[in-house]
Amino acid sequence: ETGVTQTPRHLVMGMTNKKSLKCEQHLGHNAMYWYKQSAKKPLELMFVYSLEERVENNSVPSRFSPECPNSSHLFLHLHTLQPEDSALYLCASSQEVASGANVLTFGAGSRLTVL
Amino acid sequence: GQNIDQPTEMTATEGAIVQINCTYQTSGFNGLFWYQQHAGEAPTFLSYNVLDGLEEKGRFSSFLSRSKGYSYLLLKELQMKDSASYLCAVQDSNYQLIWGAGTKLIIKP
């Protein structure tokens, strides 16, 4: 257990479905992140929240919609996804957004398959 | 553009030593991180280097040369549990993390 919990661990959805990924951190961190991890590719930063405010959105398609209701919870709402969106979605948290040794604590990820 | 290069896959023998290299070209530099990721698990923090030199932490050491844009992770006395992917990441001048694609390390008995 890293202190960052993601649910569900596995999700299979059709292209017309609507689903959500959930992330919860118990570390008292102020920043939370969504990353996409595809095989043999670098981690892709999707969204960053600092104290519940979105501070970064890296040109992510609108079919991905983040929500941060408080500093401990982060959601990623999914709708009308494409097969190429199949990947491991990692949530992470850190003490602050931009600092020297900004160590990220990751969850184990949600493995998404879009049919 | 910004770029991190590391080998895709490496194989080593249990009990041996392995060095995983990482080279980078980024807009500024505010530190380099190594993370370990076992299959199906969360990446976990291994080391952080911001000054040149070697940082040792048990069986793992990390080296940085800022002038060469180069780092390596050294794993000694390899154990089967060290089979994992090792991710190199650099913080640029805006404190954004630039990630490598990871090195999959396979340990053979």
XYZ file of N, CA and C in Angstrom:
672
model
N 0.837 -1.215 0.000
C 0.000 0.000 0.000
C 0.862 1.252 0.000
N 0.602 2.111 -0.960
C 1.448 3.321 -1.086
C 0.834 4.517 -0.388
N -0.454 4.411 -0.017
C -1.171 5.564 0.513
C -2.016 6.240 -0.547
N -1.907 5.763 -1.789
C -2.753 6.241 -2.882
C -3.515 5.024 -3.418
N -4.845 5.092 -3.354
C -5.686 3.951 -3.722
C -6.504 4.288 -4.947
N -6.450 3.400 -5.940
C -7.212 3.607 -7.164
C -8.240 2.487 -7.344
N -9.438 2.875 -7.772
C -10.474 1.900 -8.108
C -11.205 2.352 -9.372
N -11.663 1.415 -10.213
C -11.375 -0.009 -10.125
C -9.962 -0.315 -10.616
N -9.461 -1.494 -10.339
C -8.138 -1.872 -10.828
C -8.194 -2.257 -12.307
N -9.334 -2.793 -12.722
C -9.514 -3.183 -14.122
C -10.889 -2.716 -14.580
N -10.954 -2.243 -15.811
C -12.220 -1.761 -16.358
C -12.254 -2.055 -17.848
N -13.346 -2.688 -18.282
C -13.575 -2.919 -19.707
C -14.841 -2.157 -20.072
N -14.749 -1.335 -21.096
C -15.926 -0.573 -21.473
C -16.057 -0.462 -22.989
N -17.285 -0.295 -23.428
C -17.544 -0.071 -24.835
C -17.357 1.399 -25.158
N -17.325 1.693 -26.429
C -17.050 3.061 -26.851
C -18.173 4.026 -26.487
N -19.365 3.504 -26.203
C -20.474 4.399 -25.889
C -20.747 4.498 -24.393
N -20.000 3.759 -23.598
C -20.234 3.756 -22.150
C -19.728 5.040 -21.496
N -20.227 5.241 -20.269
C -19.692 6.288 -19.387
C -19.244 5.605 -18.095
N -18.025 5.836 -17.708
C -17.501 5.255 -16.472
C -16.605 6.285 -15.795
N -16.237 5.994 -14.548
C -15.336 6.887 -13.817
C -14.250 6.093 -13.105
N -13.063 6.678 -13.060
C -11.968 6.146 -12.264
C -11.853 7.005 -11.004
N -11.533 6.333 -9.901
C -11.453 7.041 -8.625
C -10.073 6.900 -8.019
N -9.611 7.960 -7.383
C -8.321 7.956 -6.703
C -8.488 8.627 -5.356
N -7.883 8.035 -4.334
C -7.940 8.601 -2.981
C -6.548 8.536 -2.363
N -6.122 9.638 -1.766
C -4.811 9.633 -1.109
C -4.971 9.960 0.374
N -4.184 9.229 1.184
C -4.244 9.360 2.642
C -2.949 9.938 3.187
N -2.283 10.756 2.403
C -0.951 11.235 2.758
C -0.926 12.709 3.141
N -2.064 13.373 3.041
C -2.097 14.797 3.357
C -1.411 15.661 2.329
N -1.271 15.145 1.102
C -0.623 15.897 0.026
C -1.557 16.953 -0.559
N -0.942 17.990 -1.148
C -1.724 19.084 -1.722
C -1.918 18.973 -3.234
N -1.146 18.132 -3.885
C -1.205 18.029 -5.339
C -1.582 16.610 -5.755
N -2.405 16.508 -6.796
C -2.790 15.207 -7.333
C -2.711 15.245 -8.855
N -2.421 14.092 -9.446
C -2.116 13.998 -10.868
C -2.824 12.789 -11.486
N -3.180 12.921 -12.769
C -3.543 11.770 -13.594
C -2.486 11.615 -14.681
N -1.982 10.368 -14.822
C -1.051 10.015 -15.877
C -1.638 8.869 -16.694
N -1.262 8.830 -17.979
C -1.570 7.700 -18.847
C -0.273 6.954 -19.119
N -0.301 5.614 -18.925
C 0.881 4.807 -19.207
C 0.542 3.762 -20.258
N 1.196 3.889 -21.418
C 1.049 2.916 -22.499
C 2.351 2.150 -22.628
N 2.244 0.920 -23.139
C 3.421 0.046 -23.230
C 4.546 0.714 -24.012
N 5.735 0.670 -23.429
C 6.960 1.148 -24.060
C 6.935 2.629 -24.416
N 6.082 3.388 -23.737
C 6.024 4.840 -23.936
C 6.249 5.548 -22.611
N 6.757 6.782 -22.657
C 6.898 7.535 -21.398
C 5.542 7.836 -20.781
N 5.529 8.022 -19.488
C 4.309 8.475 -18.822
C 3.849 9.787 -19.439
N 2.537 9.873 -19.685
C 1.952 11.090 -20.235
C 1.140 11.775 -19.145
N 1.533 13.000 -18.797
C 0.776 13.759 -17.813
C -0.528 14.247 -18.450
N -1.644 13.987 -17.764
C -2.943 14.414 -18.281
C -3.442 15.658 -17.545
N -3.542 15.554 -16.235
C -4.100 16.640 -15.428
C -3.333 16.768 -14.117
N -3.267 18.018 -13.625
C -2.657 18.296 -12.333
C -3.601 19.176 -11.532
N -3.790 18.820 -10.272
C -4.589 19.644 -9.363
C -3.744 20.034 -8.172
N -3.855 21.299 -7.777
C -3.208 21.773 -6.571
C -4.281 22.371 -5.677
N -4.449 21.798 -4.505
C -5.479 22.263 -3.567
C -6.833 22.389 -4.277
N -7.187 21.338 -5.001
C -8.476 21.206 -5.683
C -8.643 22.108 -6.895
N -7.635 22.870 -7.260
C -7.724 23.700 -8.471
C -6.896 23.071 -9.580
N -7.472 22.980 -10.777
C -6.716 22.418 -11.887
C -5.644 23.404 -12.318
N -4.409 22.970 -12.334
C -3.312 23.857 -12.711
C -2.699 23.476 -14.042
N -3.058 22.308 -14.556
C -2.492 21.907 -15.837
C -3.434 20.939 -16.538
N -3.563 21.159 -17.838
C -4.345 20.269 -18.684
C -3.579 20.126 -19.985
N -2.931 19.002 -20.160
C -2.015 18.843 -21.288
C -2.711 18.413 -22.568
N -3.577 19.263 -23.116
C -4.219 18.993 -24.408
C -4.864 17.617 -24.441
N -5.581 17.296 -23.388
C -6.248 16.003 -23.312
C -7.623 16.109 -23.977
N -8.007 15.095 -24.762
C -9.328 15.140 -25.401
C -10.442 15.301 -24.373
N -11.519 15.957 -24.791
C -12.612 16.270 -23.874
C -13.373 15.028 -23.416
N -13.121 13.881 -24.034
C -13.786 12.658 -23.571
C -13.233 12.206 -22.206
N -12.144 12.849 -21.774
C -11.624 12.653 -20.419
C -11.946 13.908 -19.613
N -12.633 13.741 -18.492
C -13.057 14.884 -17.700
C -12.666 14.656 -16.241
N -11.739 15.461 -15.709
C -11.323 15.266 -14.322
C -12.229 16.005 -13.346
N -12.205 15.530 -12.109
C -12.945 16.195 -11.038
C -12.163 16.009 -9.752
N -11.998 17.098 -8.997
C -11.275 17.039 -7.733
C -12.129 17.719 -6.660
N -12.992 16.973 -5.989
C -13.906 17.577 -5.019
C -13.231 18.061 -3.742
N -12.090 17.445 -3.406
C -11.312 17.884 -2.238
C -9.879 17.395 -2.433
N -9.005 17.777 -1.554
C -7.582 17.497 -1.778
C -7.234 16.019 -1.618
N -8.172 15.190 -1.168
C -7.886 13.766 -0.987
C -8.457 12.893 -2.092
N -9.330 13.437 -2.908
C -10.026 12.634 -3.910
C -9.880 13.233 -5.304
N -9.727 12.338 -6.267
C -9.595 12.733 -7.668
C -10.337 11.705 -8.518
N -11.112 12.205 -9.468
C -11.852 11.323 -10.362
C -11.438 11.613 -11.808
N -11.592 10.609 -12.653
C -11.442 10.788 -14.092
C -12.681 10.186 -14.734
N -13.528 11.061 -15.254
C -14.766 10.626 -15.897
C -14.493 10.344 -17.368
N -14.994 9.206 -17.833
C -14.703 8.719 -19.177
C -16.000 8.585 -19.977
N -16.011 9.102 -21.194
C -17.196 8.896 -22.038
C -16.809 8.909 -23.504
N -17.476 8.079 -24.261
C -17.245 7.892 -25.708
C -15.766 7.746 -26.012
N -15.112 6.814 -25.312
C -13.688 6.602 -25.519
C -13.426 5.841 -26.812
N -12.158 5.864 -27.231
C -11.707 5.173 -28.428
C -10.812 3.998 -28.023
N -10.690 2.994 -28.858
C -9.809 1.855 -28.523
C -8.380 2.284 -28.184
N -7.890 3.353 -28.796
C -6.512 3.796 -28.513
C -6.368 4.413 -27.132
N -7.483 4.587 -26.428
C -7.430 5.075 -25.051
C -7.158 3.947 -24.063
N -7.138 2.721 -24.547
C -6.804 1.581 -23.686
C -5.381 1.758 -23.170
N -5.242 1.721 -21.843
C -3.934 1.977 -21.218
C -4.077 1.779 -19.710
N -2.969 1.967 -19.019
C -2.980 1.999 -17.557
C -3.056 3.462 -17.137
N -4.046 3.799 -16.318
C -4.188 5.176 -15.844
C -3.725 5.227 -14.395
N -2.694 6.037 -14.188
C -2.074 6.142 -12.883
C -2.442 7.460 -12.223
N -2.788 7.362 -10.963
C -2.996 8.542 -10.138
C -1.764 8.714 -9.249
N -1.396 9.941 -8.986
C -0.256 10.199 -8.103
C -0.546 11.424 -7.253
N 0.180 11.531 -6.150
C 0.070 12.727 -5.322
C 1.469 13.150 -4.895
N 1.595 14.428 -4.532
C 2.845 14.945 -3.989
C 2.533 16.084 -3.032
N 3.539 16.439 -2.225
C 3.330 17.476 -1.230
C 2.910 18.800 -1.873
N 3.649 19.197 -2.912
C 3.340 20.417 -3.645
C 3.437 20.118 -5.128
N 3.006 21.078 -5.966
C 3.067 20.889 -7.415
C 4.471 21.121 -7.929
N 5.066 22.219 -7.575
C 6.375 22.577 -8.113
C 7.317 22.849 -6.960
N 8.224 21.930 -6.740
C 9.205 22.113 -5.685
C 10.431 21.301 -6.047
N 11.473 21.442 -5.293
C 12.726 20.787 -5.618
C 12.594 19.292 -5.777
N 12.657 18.604 -4.684
C 12.571 17.140 -4.724
C 11.100 16.751 -4.653
N 10.390 16.956 -5.764
C 8.945 16.734 -5.770
C 8.651 15.256 -6.001
N 8.734 14.460 -4.949
C 8.544 13.018 -5.068
C 7.061 12.698 -5.229
N 6.763 11.924 -6.248
C 5.394 11.485 -6.487
C 5.158 10.139 -5.817
N 3.976 9.998 -5.216
C 3.517 8.705 -4.721
C 2.383 8.257 -5.622
N 2.555 7.104 -6.245
C 1.604 6.608 -7.231
C 0.662 5.575 -6.631
N -0.530 5.498 -7.229
C -1.397 4.361 -7.011
C -1.007 3.241 -7.968
N -1.636 2.083 -7.789
C -1.294 0.916 -8.603
C -1.907 0.979 -9.999
N -2.797 1.936 -10.227
C -3.329 2.148 -11.568
C -4.655 1.458 -11.825
N -5.349 1.964 -12.815
C -6.572 1.348 -13.331
C -6.306 0.930 -14.767
N -6.378 -0.377 -15.022
C -6.130 -0.897 -16.375
C -7.429 -0.787 -17.163
N -7.443 0.072 -18.180
C -8.644 0.337 -18.975
C -8.535 -0.320 -20.339
N -9.571 -1.050 -20.710
C -9.669 -1.637 -22.047
C -10.939 -1.125 -22.696
N -10.786 -0.507 -23.858
C -11.932 0.021 -24.599
C -12.178 -0.872 -25.809
N -13.357 -1.439 -25.874
C -13.675 -2.364 -26.974
C -14.372 -1.640 -28.115
N 13.174 19.956 -28.719
C 12.239 19.312 -27.812
C 12.950 18.661 -26.656
N 12.185 18.226 -25.684
C 12.747 17.596 -24.497
C 12.733 16.084 -24.690
N 13.786 15.424 -24.213
C 13.931 14.012 -24.495
C 14.706 13.304 -23.401
N 14.232 12.120 -23.048
C 14.931 11.244 -22.103
C 15.143 9.907 -22.804
N 16.379 9.406 -22.815
C 16.680 8.126 -23.444
C 17.195 7.130 -22.421
N 16.641 5.939 -22.448
C 17.125 4.847 -21.633
C 16.881 3.558 -22.398
N 17.692 2.504 -22.150
C 17.511 1.262 -22.901
C 16.141 0.655 -22.616
N 15.597 -0.014 -23.621
C 14.264 -0.593 -23.489
C 14.262 -1.791 -22.553
N 15.285 -2.615 -22.662
C 15.326 -3.851 -21.876
C 16.764 -4.250 -21.590
N 16.983 -4.804 -20.398
C 18.297 -5.328 -20.032
C 18.106 -6.645 -19.294
N 19.101 -7.511 -19.431
C 19.079 -8.799 -18.739
C 20.338 -8.920 -17.894
N 20.195 -9.424 -16.668
C 21.343 -9.608 -15.788
C 21.135 -10.867 -14.955
N 22.228 -11.298 -14.326
C 22.191 -12.541 -13.548
C 22.077 -12.253 -12.056
N 21.348 -13.065 -11.362
C 21.211 -12.953 -9.901
C 22.589 -12.894 -9.252
N 22.756 -11.936 -8.338
C 24.032 -11.780 -7.647
C 24.999 -10.838 -8.320
N 24.743 -10.504 -9.568
C 25.644 -9.636 -10.335
C 25.314 -8.161 -10.102
N 25.985 -7.305 -10.903
C 25.782 -5.853 -10.869
C 25.256 -5.413 -12.235
N 24.337 -4.462 -12.246
C 23.848 -3.935 -13.519
C 23.764 -2.409 -13.425
N 24.050 -1.757 -14.536
C 24.001 -0.298 -14.618
C 22.993 0.096 -15.690
N 22.005 0.872 -15.316
C 20.974 1.347 -16.251
C 21.236 2.824 -16.516
N 21.485 3.145 -17.771
C 21.842 4.510 -18.152
C 20.628 5.333 -18.560
N 20.757 6.632 -18.374
C 19.697 7.568 -18.755
C 20.366 8.853 -19.247
N 20.073 9.263 -20.478
C 20.584 10.537 -20.979
C 19.403 11.456 -21.249
N 19.633 12.754 -21.071
C 18.512 13.675 -21.181
C 18.912 14.967 -21.870
N 17.949 15.549 -22.570
C 18.037 16.904 -23.105
C 16.751 17.592 -22.714
N 16.849 18.559 -21.822
C 15.656 19.234 -21.311
C 15.871 20.739 -21.259
N 14.768 21.452 -21.143
C 14.816 22.908 -20.974
C 15.054 23.192 -19.497
N 16.297 23.298 -19.120
C 16.638 23.504 -17.719
C 16.655 22.191 -16.954
N 17.118 22.276 -15.719
C 17.264 21.066 -14.915
C 17.021 21.413 -13.450
N 16.111 20.658 -12.833
C 15.861 20.832 -11.400
C 15.809 19.486 -10.690
N 16.608 18.560 -11.188
C 16.705 17.280 -10.496
C 16.302 16.107 -11.367
N 16.853 14.944 -11.043
C 16.578 13.710 -11.785
C 16.129 12.639 -10.808
N 15.091 11.924 -11.194
C 14.485 10.892 -10.348
C 14.619 9.522 -11.006
N 14.721 8.499 -10.168
C 14.562 7.113 -10.595
C 13.408 6.498 -9.803
N 12.539 5.796 -10.546
C 11.424 5.070 -9.948
C 11.520 3.609 -10.385
N 11.024 2.729 -9.521
C 10.935 1.298 -9.831
C 9.463 0.928 -9.967
N 9.153 0.136 -10.986
C 7.767 -0.290 -11.169
C 7.718 -1.792 -11.454
N 7.224 -2.584 -10.488
C 6.987 -3.997 -10.731
C 5.723 -4.133 -11.553
N 5.665 -5.201 -12.325
C 4.518 -5.433 -13.213
C 3.217 -5.406 -12.421
N 2.270 -4.585 -12.882
C 0.967 -4.520 -12.231
C 0.932 -3.724 -10.951
N 2.034 -3.041 -10.645
C 2.096 -2.285 -9.394
C 2.401 -0.809 -9.639
N 2.329 -0.043 -8.560
C 2.609 1.384 -8.641
C 4.105 1.641 -8.804
N 4.474 2.647 -9.593
C 5.882 3.091 -9.562
C 6.214 3.587 -8.159
N 7.413 3.258 -7.670
C 7.828 3.720 -6.345
C 9.161 4.451 -6.459
N 9.309 5.492 -5.689
C 10.474 6.354 -5.714
C 11.717 5.613 -5.235
N 12.810 5.748 -6.008
C 14.083 5.150 -5.615
C 15.102 6.208 -5.201
N 15.281 7.238 -6.061
C 16.354 8.181 -5.777
C 16.109 9.519 -6.454
N 16.778 10.536 -5.937
C 16.716 11.894 -6.473
C 18.130 12.463 -6.472
N 18.578 12.956 -7.636
C 19.889 13.611 -7.743
C 19.688 15.014 -8.306
N 20.286 15.985 -7.649
C 20.253 17.347 -8.190
C 21.671 17.908 -8.345
N 22.630 17.363 -7.609
C 24.026 17.749 -7.728
C 24.805 16.595 -8.344
N 25.923 16.924 -8.999
C 26.766 15.898 -9.607
C 27.304 14.942 -8.552
N 27.423 13.693 -8.948
C 28.041 12.727 -8.047
C 27.172 11.521 -7.830
N 27.617 10.715 -6.903
C 26.998 9.420 -6.622
C 26.242 9.473 -5.304
N 25.001 9.008 -5.346
C 24.187 8.867 -4.124
C 23.972 7.383 -3.891
N 24.376 6.909 -2.719
C 24.252 5.483 -2.438
C 23.158 5.236 -1.412
N 22.360 4.210 -1.695
C 21.268 3.848 -0.793
C 21.160 2.332 -0.782
N 21.904 1.700 0.104
C 21.887 0.251 0.177
C 22.482 -0.366 -1.073
N 21.741 -1.302 -1.686
C 22.246 -1.962 -2.890
C 22.123 -1.087 -4.133
N 21.370 0.012 -4.025
C 21.125 0.883 -5.182
C 21.936 2.168 -5.048
N 22.514 2.607 -6.165
C 23.218 3.893 -6.216
C 22.769 4.622 -7.471
N 22.758 5.951 -7.405
C 22.422 6.737 -8.591
C 23.474 7.812 -8.778
N 23.874 7.982 -10.040
C 24.940 8.924 -10.392
C 24.385 9.978 -11.326
N 24.910 11.194 -11.209
C 24.484 12.290 -12.080
C 25.689 13.088 -12.554
N 25.683 13.397 -13.872
C 26.608 14.369 -14.454
C 25.773 15.371 -15.230
N 25.612 16.571 -14.674
C 24.770 17.585 -15.333
C 25.414 18.092 -16.610
N 26.727 18.192 -16.636
C 27.409 18.701 -17.841
C 27.241 17.747 -19.017
N 27.110 16.452 -18.735
C 26.949 15.458 -19.803
C 25.489 15.088 -20.026
N 24.593 15.597 -19.201
C 23.180 15.220 -19.340
C 23.000 13.727 -19.177
N 23.574 13.186 -18.109
C 23.704 11.730 -17.995
C 23.523 11.294 -16.552
N 22.833 10.183 -16.392
C 22.669 9.566 -15.091
C 22.714 8.058 -15.260
N 23.054 7.360 -14.210
C 22.871 5.911 -14.208
C 22.389 5.449 -12.851
N 21.690 4.335 -12.884
C 21.244 3.642 -11.677
C 22.037 2.347 -11.599
N 22.721 2.141 -10.483
C 23.559 0.956 -10.310
C 22.900 0.047 -9.285
N 22.660 -1.186 -9.659
C 22.060 -2.158 -8.749
C 23.093 -3.258 -8.480
N 23.421 -3.456 -7.217
C 24.397 -4.458 -6.832
C 23.719 -5.683 -6.217
N 24.446 -6.791 -6.206
C 23.956 -8.031 -5.567
C 22.506 -8.300 -5.974
N 22.313 -8.373 -7.282
C 20.966 -8.474 -7.818
C 20.193 -9.647 -7.222
N 18.909 -9.363 -6.963
C 18.003 -10.383 -6.478
C 16.858 -10.516 -7.473
N 16.194 -11.680 -7.426
C 15.110 -11.910 -8.375
C 14.035 -10.831 -8.251
N 13.833 -10.322 -7.039
C 12.791 -9.312 -6.824
C 13.129 -7.967 -7.482
N 14.379 -7.825 -7.983
C 14.761 -6.586 -8.675
C 14.244 -6.571 -10.113
N 13.676 -7.680 -10.575
C 13.058 -7.704 -11.902
C 11.890 -6.722 -11.903
N 12.005 -5.698 -12.721
C 11.017 -4.608 -12.726
C 11.383 -3.656 -13.860
N 10.546 -2.660 -14.044
C 10.910 -1.559 -14.946
C 11.454 -0.407 -14.117
N 12.455 0.267 -14.666
C 13.089 1.391 -13.972
C 12.890 2.645 -14.823
N 12.238 3.629 -14.225
C 11.853 4.851 -14.940
C 12.749 6.007 -14.521
N 13.289 6.702 -15.513
C 14.104 7.887 -15.296
C 13.243 9.102 -15.624
N 13.304 10.140 -14.805
C 12.520 11.354 -15.044
C 13.324 12.579 -14.622
N 13.228 13.649 -15.412
C 13.943 14.891 -15.134
C 12.941 16.016 -14.905
N 13.197 16.829 -13.885
C 12.404 18.038 -13.653
C 13.044 19.170 -14.439
N 12.228 19.813 -15.325
C 12.815 20.878 -16.141
C 12.753 22.210 -15.378
N 13.026 23.299 -16.071
C 13.096 24.602 -15.404
C 11.759 25.030 -14.816
N 10.656 24.494 -15.330
C 9.319 24.788 -14.799
C 8.850 23.743 -13.801
N 9.750 22.878 -13.375
C 9.448 21.795 -12.441
C 8.475 20.778 -13.032
N 8.389 20.746 -14.369
C 7.614 19.702 -15.014
C 8.483 18.462 -15.134
N 7.876 17.294 -14.914
C 8.612 16.043 -15.026
C 8.580 15.538 -16.457
N 9.771 15.281 -17.003
C 9.902 14.676 -18.325
C 10.340 13.233 -18.103
N 9.591 12.287 -18.640
C 9.816 10.870 -18.341
C 10.476 10.135 -19.504
N 11.325 9.176 -19.175
C 11.789 8.203 -20.147
C 10.746 7.099 -20.282
N 10.937 6.244 -21.285
C 9.978 5.163 -21.534
C 10.181 3.970 -20.599
N 11.254 4.006 -19.812
C 11.487 2.942 -18.851
C 12.387 1.848 -19.397
N 13.115 1.208 -18.491
C 13.974 0.070 -18.826
C 13.456 -1.153 -18.090
N 13.093 -2.174 -18.847
C 12.639 -3.423 -18.235
C 13.866 -4.263 -17.909
N 14.061 -4.568 -16.634
C 15.199 -5.355 -16.188
C 14.745 -6.776 -15.876
N 15.378 -7.727 -16.549
C 15.070 -9.144 -16.344
C 16.244 -9.771 -15.614
N 15.968 -10.399 -14.474
C 17.013 -11.071 -13.695
C 16.864 -12.574 -13.889
N 17.974 -13.209 -14.274
C 17.963 -14.661 -14.481
C 18.745 -15.343 -13.367
N 18.298 -16.535 -12.967
C 18.994 -17.243 -11.881
C 20.390 -17.677 -12.314
